[in-house]
mmCIF file of C-alpha atoms in Angstrom:
data_model
loop_
_atom_site.group_PDB
_atom_site.id
_atom_site.type_symbol
_atom_site.label_atom_id
_atom_site.label_comp_id
_atom_site.label_asym_id
_atom_site.label_seq_id
_atom_site.Cartn_x
_atom_site.Cartn_y
_atom_site.Cartn_z
ATOM 1 C CA UNK A 1 -56.877 3.973 -93.922
ATOM 2 C CA UNK A 2 -54.210 0.849 -94.685
ATOM 3 C CA UNK A 3 -55.115 -1.068 -91.949
ATOM 4 C CA UNK A 4 -59.335 -0.232 -93.270
ATOM 5 C CA UNK A 5 -57.840 -1.606 -96.545
ATOM 6 C CA UNK A 6 -56.241 -4.346 -94.972
ATOM 7 C CA UNK A 7 -59.307 -5.609 -92.887
ATOM 8 C CA UNK A 8 -61.500 -5.721 -96.076
ATOM 9 C CA UNK A 9 -58.565 -7.784 -97.958
ATOM 10 C CA UNK A 10 -58.512 -9.942 -95.128
ATOM 11 C CA UNK A 11 -62.459 -10.380 -94.502
ATOM 12 C CA UNK A 12 -62.946 -11.519 -98.405
ATOM 13 C CA UNK A 13 -60.671 -13.361 -99.066
ATOM 14 C CA UNK A 14 -60.670 -15.024 -96.009
ATOM 15 C CA UNK A 15 -63.680 -15.610 -95.681
ATOM 16 C CA UNK A 16 -63.831 -19.024 -94.781
ATOM 17 C CA UNK A 17 -62.080 -18.122 -91.818
ATOM 18 C CA UNK A 18 -63.550 -14.835 -91.069
ATOM 19 C CA UNK A 19 -67.003 -15.460 -90.686
ATOM 20 C CA UNK A 20 -65.487 -18.594 -87.500
ATOM 21 C CA UNK A 21 -64.560 -15.334 -85.440
ATOM 22 C CA UNK A 22 -65.352 -13.115 -82.884
ATOM 23 C CA UNK A 23 -65.368 -9.295 -83.218
ATOM 24 C CA UNK A 24 -61.446 -9.497 -80.639
ATOM 25 C CA UNK A 25 -60.984 -12.685 -83.192
ATOM 26 C CA UNK A 26 -60.138 -10.424 -86.073
ATOM 27 C CA UNK A 27 -59.007 -7.740 -85.080
ATOM 28 C CA UNK A 28 -55.695 -9.533 -83.635
ATOM 29 C CA UNK A 29 -56.369 -11.469 -87.472
ATOM 30 C CA UNK A 30 -56.092 -8.405 -89.324
ATOM 31 C CA UNK A 31 -53.098 -6.902 -86.922
ATOM 32 C CA UNK A 32 -51.319 -9.753 -87.862
ATOM 33 C CA UNK A 33 -51.576 -10.487 -90.867
ATOM 34 C CA UNK A 34 -48.942 -9.615 -93.447
ATOM 35 C CA UNK A 35 -49.077 -9.275 -97.003
ATOM 36 C CA UNK A 36 -45.726 -10.573 -99.553
ATOM 37 C CA UNK A 37 -45.064 -10.164 -102.764
ATOM 38 C CA UNK A 38 -43.423 -13.353 -104.533
ATOM 39 C CA UNK A 39 -41.523 -13.228 -108.163
ATOM 40 C CA UNK A 40 -42.163 -16.064 -110.327
ATOM 41 C CA UNK A 41 -40.298 -19.673 -109.239
ATOM 42 C CA UNK A 42 -39.022 -17.769 -105.249
ATOM 43 C CA UNK A 43 -39.537 -20.347 -103.114
ATOM 44 C CA UNK A 44 -42.084 -20.232 -100.174
ATOM 45 C CA UNK A 45 -40.976 -22.220 -97.844
ATOM 46 C CA UNK A 46 -38.569 -25.274 -98.052
ATOM 47 C CA UNK A 47 -38.222 -28.514 -96.841
ATOM 48 C CA UNK A 48 -36.987 -28.760 -93.518
ATOM 49 C CA UNK A 49 -37.653 -25.486 -92.898
ATOM 50 C CA UNK A 50 -38.818 -24.239 -89.423
ATOM 51 C CA UNK A 51 -42.778 -23.718 -90.283
ATOM 52 C CA UNK A 52 -44.111 -20.781 -88.063
ATOM 53 C CA UNK A 53 -47.228 -19.226 -90.754
ATOM 54 C CA UNK A 54 -50.187 -20.611 -92.469
ATOM 55 C CA UNK A 55 -49.961 -18.627 -96.308
ATOM 56 C CA UNK A 56 -53.368 -17.820 -97.845
ATOM 57 C CA UNK A 57 -52.552 -17.356 -102.143
ATOM 58 C CA UNK A 58 -54.961 -13.707 -103.011
ATOM 59 C CA UNK A 59 -53.986 -13.728 -106.082
ATOM 60 C CA UNK A 60 -51.064 -16.097 -108.426
ATOM 61 C CA UNK A 61 -50.122 -19.730 -108.601
ATOM 62 C CA UNK A 62 -48.719 -21.788 -106.069
ATOM 63 C CA UNK A 63 -46.861 -25.321 -105.905
ATOM 64 C CA UNK A 64 -45.758 -27.133 -103.451
ATOM 65 C CA UNK A 65 -43.329 -29.900 -104.897
ATOM 66 C CA UNK A 66 -40.628 -32.279 -103.013
ATOM 67 C CA UNK A 67 -37.206 -33.053 -104.478
ATOM 68 C CA UNK A 68 -36.532 -36.150 -105.382
ATOM 69 C CA UNK A 69 -33.957 -38.976 -106.710
ATOM 70 C CA UNK A 70 -31.770 -37.372 -109.041
ATOM 71 C CA UNK A 71 -32.815 -34.162 -107.937
ATOM 72 C CA UNK A 72 -36.385 -35.107 -109.935
ATOM 73 C CA UNK A 73 -38.932 -32.828 -108.711
ATOM 74 C CA UNK A 74 -42.379 -34.217 -107.903
ATOM 75 C CA UNK A 75 -45.415 -31.364 -107.512
ATOM 76 C CA UNK A 76 -47.401 -32.813 -105.035
ATOM 77 C CA UNK A 77 -50.476 -30.225 -105.247
ATOM 78 C CA UNK A 78 -51.498 -27.011 -106.932
ATOM 79 C CA UNK A 79 -52.224 -23.675 -104.827
ATOM 80 C CA UNK A 80 -55.393 -21.798 -105.774
ATOM 81 C CA UNK A 81 -56.533 -18.662 -105.026
ATOM 82 C CA UNK A 82 -57.919 -18.534 -102.383
ATOM 83 C CA UNK A 83 -56.453 -21.572 -100.823
ATOM 84 C CA UNK A 84 -54.628 -21.977 -96.979
ATOM 85 C CA UNK A 85 -51.300 -24.056 -97.277
ATOM 86 C CA UNK A 86 -48.014 -24.288 -95.319
ATOM 87 C CA UNK A 87 -49.419 -24.640 -91.428
ATOM 88 C CA UNK A 88 -49.543 -29.600 -91.847
ATOM 89 C CA UNK A 89 -46.174 -29.424 -90.598
ATOM 90 C CA UNK A 90 -46.405 -27.526 -87.001
ATOM 91 C CA UNK A 91 -49.687 -29.014 -86.200
ATOM 92 C CA UNK A 92 -47.240 -31.982 -86.875
ATOM 93 C CA UNK A 93 -44.869 -30.735 -84.468
ATOM 94 C CA UNK A 94 -41.976 -31.183 -87.145
ATOM 95 C CA UNK A 95 -40.096 -29.458 -90.459
ATOM 96 C CA UNK A 96 -41.385 -28.609 -93.916
ATOM 97 C CA UNK A 97 -41.402 -32.460 -95.678
ATOM 98 C CA UNK A 98 -41.950 -30.699 -99.048
ATOM 99 C CA UNK A 99 -41.276 -27.092 -100.632
ATOM 100 C CA UNK A 100 -43.701 -24.023 -102.045
ATOM 101 C CA UNK A 101 -42.711 -21.673 -104.319
ATOM 102 C CA UNK A 102 -44.474 -19.485 -106.826
ATOM 103 C CA UNK A 103 -46.128 -20.516 -110.263
ATOM 104 C CA UNK A 104 -45.856 -16.807 -111.493
ATOM 105 C CA UNK A 105 -45.572 -13.259 -109.144
ATOM 106 C CA UNK A 106 -47.442 -13.813 -106.262
ATOM 107 C CA UNK A 107 -49.268 -11.432 -103.695
ATOM 108 C CA UNK A 108 -50.051 -13.890 -100.835
ATOM 109 C CA UNK A 109 -50.610 -13.548 -96.611
ATOM 110 C CA UNK A 110 -49.381 -14.792 -93.370
ATOM 111 C CA UNK A 111 -50.792 -15.020 -90.002
ATOM 112 C CA UNK A 112 -48.438 -16.800 -87.310
ATOM 113 C CA UNK A 113 -49.249 -20.198 -86.628
ATOM 114 C CA UNK A 114 -48.592 -19.058 -82.889
ATOM 115 C CA UNK A 115 -51.782 -17.152 -82.644
ATOM 116 C CA UNK A 116 -53.666 -19.304 -84.901
ATOM 117 C CA UNK A 117 -52.785 -21.552 -82.179
ATOM 118 C CA UNK A 118 -53.750 -19.835 -79.927
ATOM 119 C CA UNK A 119 -57.209 -18.953 -81.218
ATOM 120 C CA UNK A 120 -58.372 -23.034 -81.934
ATOM 121 C CA UNK A 121 -57.519 -23.947 -78.030
ATOM 122 C CA UNK A 122 -60.417 -21.228 -77.191
ATOM 123 C CA UNK A 123 -63.068 -21.740 -80.650
ATOM 124 C CA UNK A 124 -64.016 -24.998 -81.158
ATOM 125 C CA UNK A 125 -65.480 -23.573 -84.752
ATOM 126 C CA UNK A 126 -62.092 -23.314 -85.632
ATOM 127 C CA UNK A 127 -60.832 -26.530 -84.489
ATOM 128 C CA UNK A 128 -63.501 -28.119 -86.311
ATOM 129 C CA UNK A 129 -62.240 -26.389 -89.955
ATOM 130 C CA UNK A 130 -58.816 -27.501 -89.377
ATOM 131 C CA UNK A 131 -59.370 -31.004 -89.029
ATOM 132 C CA UNK A 132 -62.169 -30.485 -91.693
ATOM 133 C CA UNK A 133 -59.061 -28.958 -94.519
ATOM 134 C CA UNK A 134 -56.012 -31.485 -92.887
ATOM 135 C CA UNK A 135 -58.432 -35.188 -93.724
ATOM 136 C CA UNK A 136 -59.789 -33.245 -97.154
ATOM 137 C CA UNK A 137 -56.388 -32.873 -97.914
ATOM 138 C CA UNK A 138 -55.116 -36.361 -96.732
ATOM 139 C CA UNK A 139 -58.070 -37.799 -98.560
ATOM 140 C CA UNK A 140 -57.220 -35.952 -101.311
ATOM 141 C CA UNK A 141 -53.247 -37.250 -101.339
ATOM 142 C CA UNK A 142 -54.447 -41.128 -100.909
ATOM 143 C CA UNK A 143 -56.273 -40.646 -104.396
ATOM 144 C CA UNK A 144 -53.671 -39.052 -106.303
ATOM 145 C CA UNK A 145 -50.804 -41.598 -104.694
ATOM 146 C CA UNK A 146 -53.103 -44.642 -106.365
ATOM 147 C CA UNK A 147 -53.431 -42.603 -109.336
ATOM 148 C CA UNK A 148 -49.722 -42.180 -109.948
ATOM 149 C CA UNK A 149 -49.154 -45.558 -109.000
ATOM 150 C CA UNK A 150 -52.167 -47.427 -111.150
ATOM 151 C CA UNK A 151 -52.733 -45.502 -114.103
ATOM 152 C CA UNK A 152 -50.755 -45.847 -117.695
ATOM 153 C CA UNK A 153 -49.085 -42.635 -118.404
ATOM 154 C CA UNK A 154 -51.952 -41.170 -120.689
ATOM 155 C CA UNK A 155 -54.131 -41.274 -117.639
ATOM 156 C CA UNK A 156 -51.905 -39.529 -115.941
ATOM 157 C CA UNK A 157 -51.213 -37.031 -118.189
ATOM 158 C CA UNK A 158 -55.272 -36.969 -119.039
ATOM 159 C CA UNK A 159 -55.647 -36.661 -114.882
ATOM 160 C CA UNK A 160 -53.054 -33.393 -114.808
ATOM 161 C CA UNK A 161 -54.370 -31.593 -117.633
ATOM 162 C CA UNK A 162 -57.673 -31.906 -115.971
ATOM 163 C CA UNK A 163 -56.496 -30.209 -112.353
ATOM 164 C CA UNK A 164 -55.030 -28.057 -114.609
ATOM 165 C CA UNK A 165 -58.288 -26.916 -115.552
ATOM 166 C CA UNK A 166 -60.299 -27.463 -112.185
ATOM 167 C CA UNK A 167 -57.718 -25.166 -110.353
ATOM 168 C CA UNK A 168 -57.409 -22.184 -112.701
ATOM 169 C CA UNK A 169 -59.776 -22.481 -115.284
ATOM 170 C CA UNK A 170 -60.200 -21.142 -119.254
ATOM 171 C CA UNK A 171 -58.752 -18.114 -120.489
ATOM 172 C CA UNK A 172 -61.553 -16.215 -121.900
ATOM 173 C CA UNK A 173 -61.557 -17.966 -125.482
ATOM 174 C CA UNK A 174 -63.168 -21.326 -122.768
ATOM 175 C CA UNK A 175 -60.595 -23.509 -123.757
ATOM 176 C CA UNK A 176 -57.136 -22.505 -123.429
ATOM 177 C CA UNK A 177 -55.244 -23.671 -119.750
ATOM 178 C CA UNK A 178 -54.987 -20.440 -117.750
ATOM 179 C CA UNK A 179 -51.626 -21.782 -116.674
ATOM 180 C CA UNK A 180 -48.706 -21.758 -118.729
ATOM 181 C CA UNK A 181 -46.345 -24.877 -117.734
ATOM 182 C CA UNK A 182 -43.135 -25.763 -118.811
ATOM 183 C CA UNK A 183 -43.142 -29.449 -120.128
ATOM 184 C CA UNK A 184 -40.606 -30.048 -116.682
ATOM 185 C CA UNK A 185 -43.607 -29.411 -114.547
ATOM 186 C CA UNK A 186 -46.339 -30.830 -116.401
ATOM 187 C CA UNK A 187 -44.129 -34.064 -116.521
ATOM 188 C CA UNK A 188 -43.370 -33.536 -112.527
ATOM 189 C CA UNK A 189 -47.073 -33.598 -112.074
ATOM 190 C CA UNK A 190 -47.828 -36.433 -113.765
ATOM 191 C CA UNK A 191 -45.369 -37.970 -112.549
ATOM 192 C CA UNK A 192 -43.838 -39.323 -115.330
ATOM 193 C CA UNK A 193 -40.193 -38.011 -117.723
ATOM 194 C CA UNK A 194 -40.140 -34.841 -119.790
ATOM 195 C CA UNK A 195 -39.793 -36.938 -123.170
ATOM 196 C CA UNK A 196 -43.019 -38.972 -121.963
ATOM 197 C CA UNK A 197 -44.746 -36.180 -121.520
ATOM 198 C CA UNK A 198 -44.407 -34.725 -124.440
ATOM 199 C CA UNK A 199 -44.811 -37.384 -126.964
ATOM 200 C CA UNK A 200 -48.092 -38.069 -124.575
ATOM 201 C CA UNK A 201 -49.181 -34.090 -125.443
ATOM 202 C CA UNK A 202 -48.129 -35.113 -129.215
ATOM 203 C CA UNK A 203 -50.824 -38.043 -129.138
ATOM 204 C CA UNK A 204 -53.632 -36.583 -127.431
ATOM 205 C CA UNK A 205 -52.661 -33.142 -130.147
ATOM 206 C CA UNK A 206 -53.231 -36.150 -133.121
ATOM 207 C CA UNK A 207 -56.152 -37.406 -132.038
ATOM 208 C CA UNK A 208 -57.859 -33.999 -131.569
ATOM 209 C CA UNK A 209 -58.348 -34.023 -127.898
ATOM 210 C CA UNK A 210 -55.883 -30.238 -127.436
ATOM 211 C CA UNK A 211 -54.333 -27.976 -129.279
ATOM 212 C CA UNK A 212 -50.223 -27.285 -128.057
ATOM 213 C CA UNK A 213 -48.757 -24.241 -129.098
ATOM 214 C CA UNK A 214 -45.238 -23.374 -127.173
ATOM 215 C CA UNK A 215 -46.510 -23.593 -123.113
ATOM 216 C CA UNK A 216 -50.221 -22.700 -124.103
ATOM 217 C CA UNK A 217 -52.772 -26.118 -123.745
ATOM 218 C CA UNK A 218 -55.614 -25.892 -125.966
ATOM 219 C CA UNK A 219 -58.250 -28.484 -124.647
ATOM 220 C CA UNK A 220 -60.309 -28.750 -127.329
ATOM 221 C CA UNK A 221 -62.832 -32.117 -125.688
ATOM 222 C CA UNK A 222 -62.875 -32.092 -121.777
ATOM 223 C CA UNK A 223 -65.497 -35.140 -121.760
ATOM 224 C CA UNK A 224 -62.894 -36.998 -123.444
ATOM 225 C CA UNK A 225 -59.358 -36.121 -121.180
ATOM 226 C CA UNK A 226 -62.076 -37.109 -117.993
ATOM 227 C CA UNK A 227 -63.127 -40.158 -119.269
ATOM 228 C CA UNK A 228 -59.086 -41.034 -119.959
ATOM 229 C CA UNK A 229 -58.568 -39.645 -117.254
ATOM 230 C CA UNK A 230 -60.922 -41.986 -114.914
ATOM 231 C CA UNK A 231 -59.509 -45.341 -116.928
ATOM 232 C CA UNK A 232 -56.638 -44.599 -117.479
#
């Protein structure tokens, strides 16, 4: 019964991979698949850890980040259900160069990378799946580097708010972001100081682009925010 339920979870949440596998490969994935429950802010893996698993976020929110000078974090990527992460370092044959942690209580599945590697060696479609994923993520990283280094503060914060909207959507009111971020996390996502993030949020509120209520942010003018993000 437990195996049947797990197979149902895996086949739905890992659908992008599931369709590329034959019956024997599916059986092996189900047998190796492990579900983990992470608490808010709990570290999933840390920089310099040895990569052993591919992770798949089933429910919740996860951030990938790197500690910089002075202990300040830079959020590199936000993970949403159902996305895969934590496998690049294994393919590069190196330790993790960043860390991952849960933004909120999250359910995450894992599969040993040794099994993934073995299956890639016999399944060209699976190999192309990971080539596509890695290439897409690399392109996104290149774009993010340019945006963080060339955009002004307003452009960077507007982009961060749009990223949050595109990743996690709105609450049922269709305007409140479905993620509550501390000002420090918002600053770390935007590559700015916390004080600058607070001032820029206040500026957006004064311009009637957003409404701020503690950690809740309601977007009033998404088109204008996208415009500021694009030309900021």
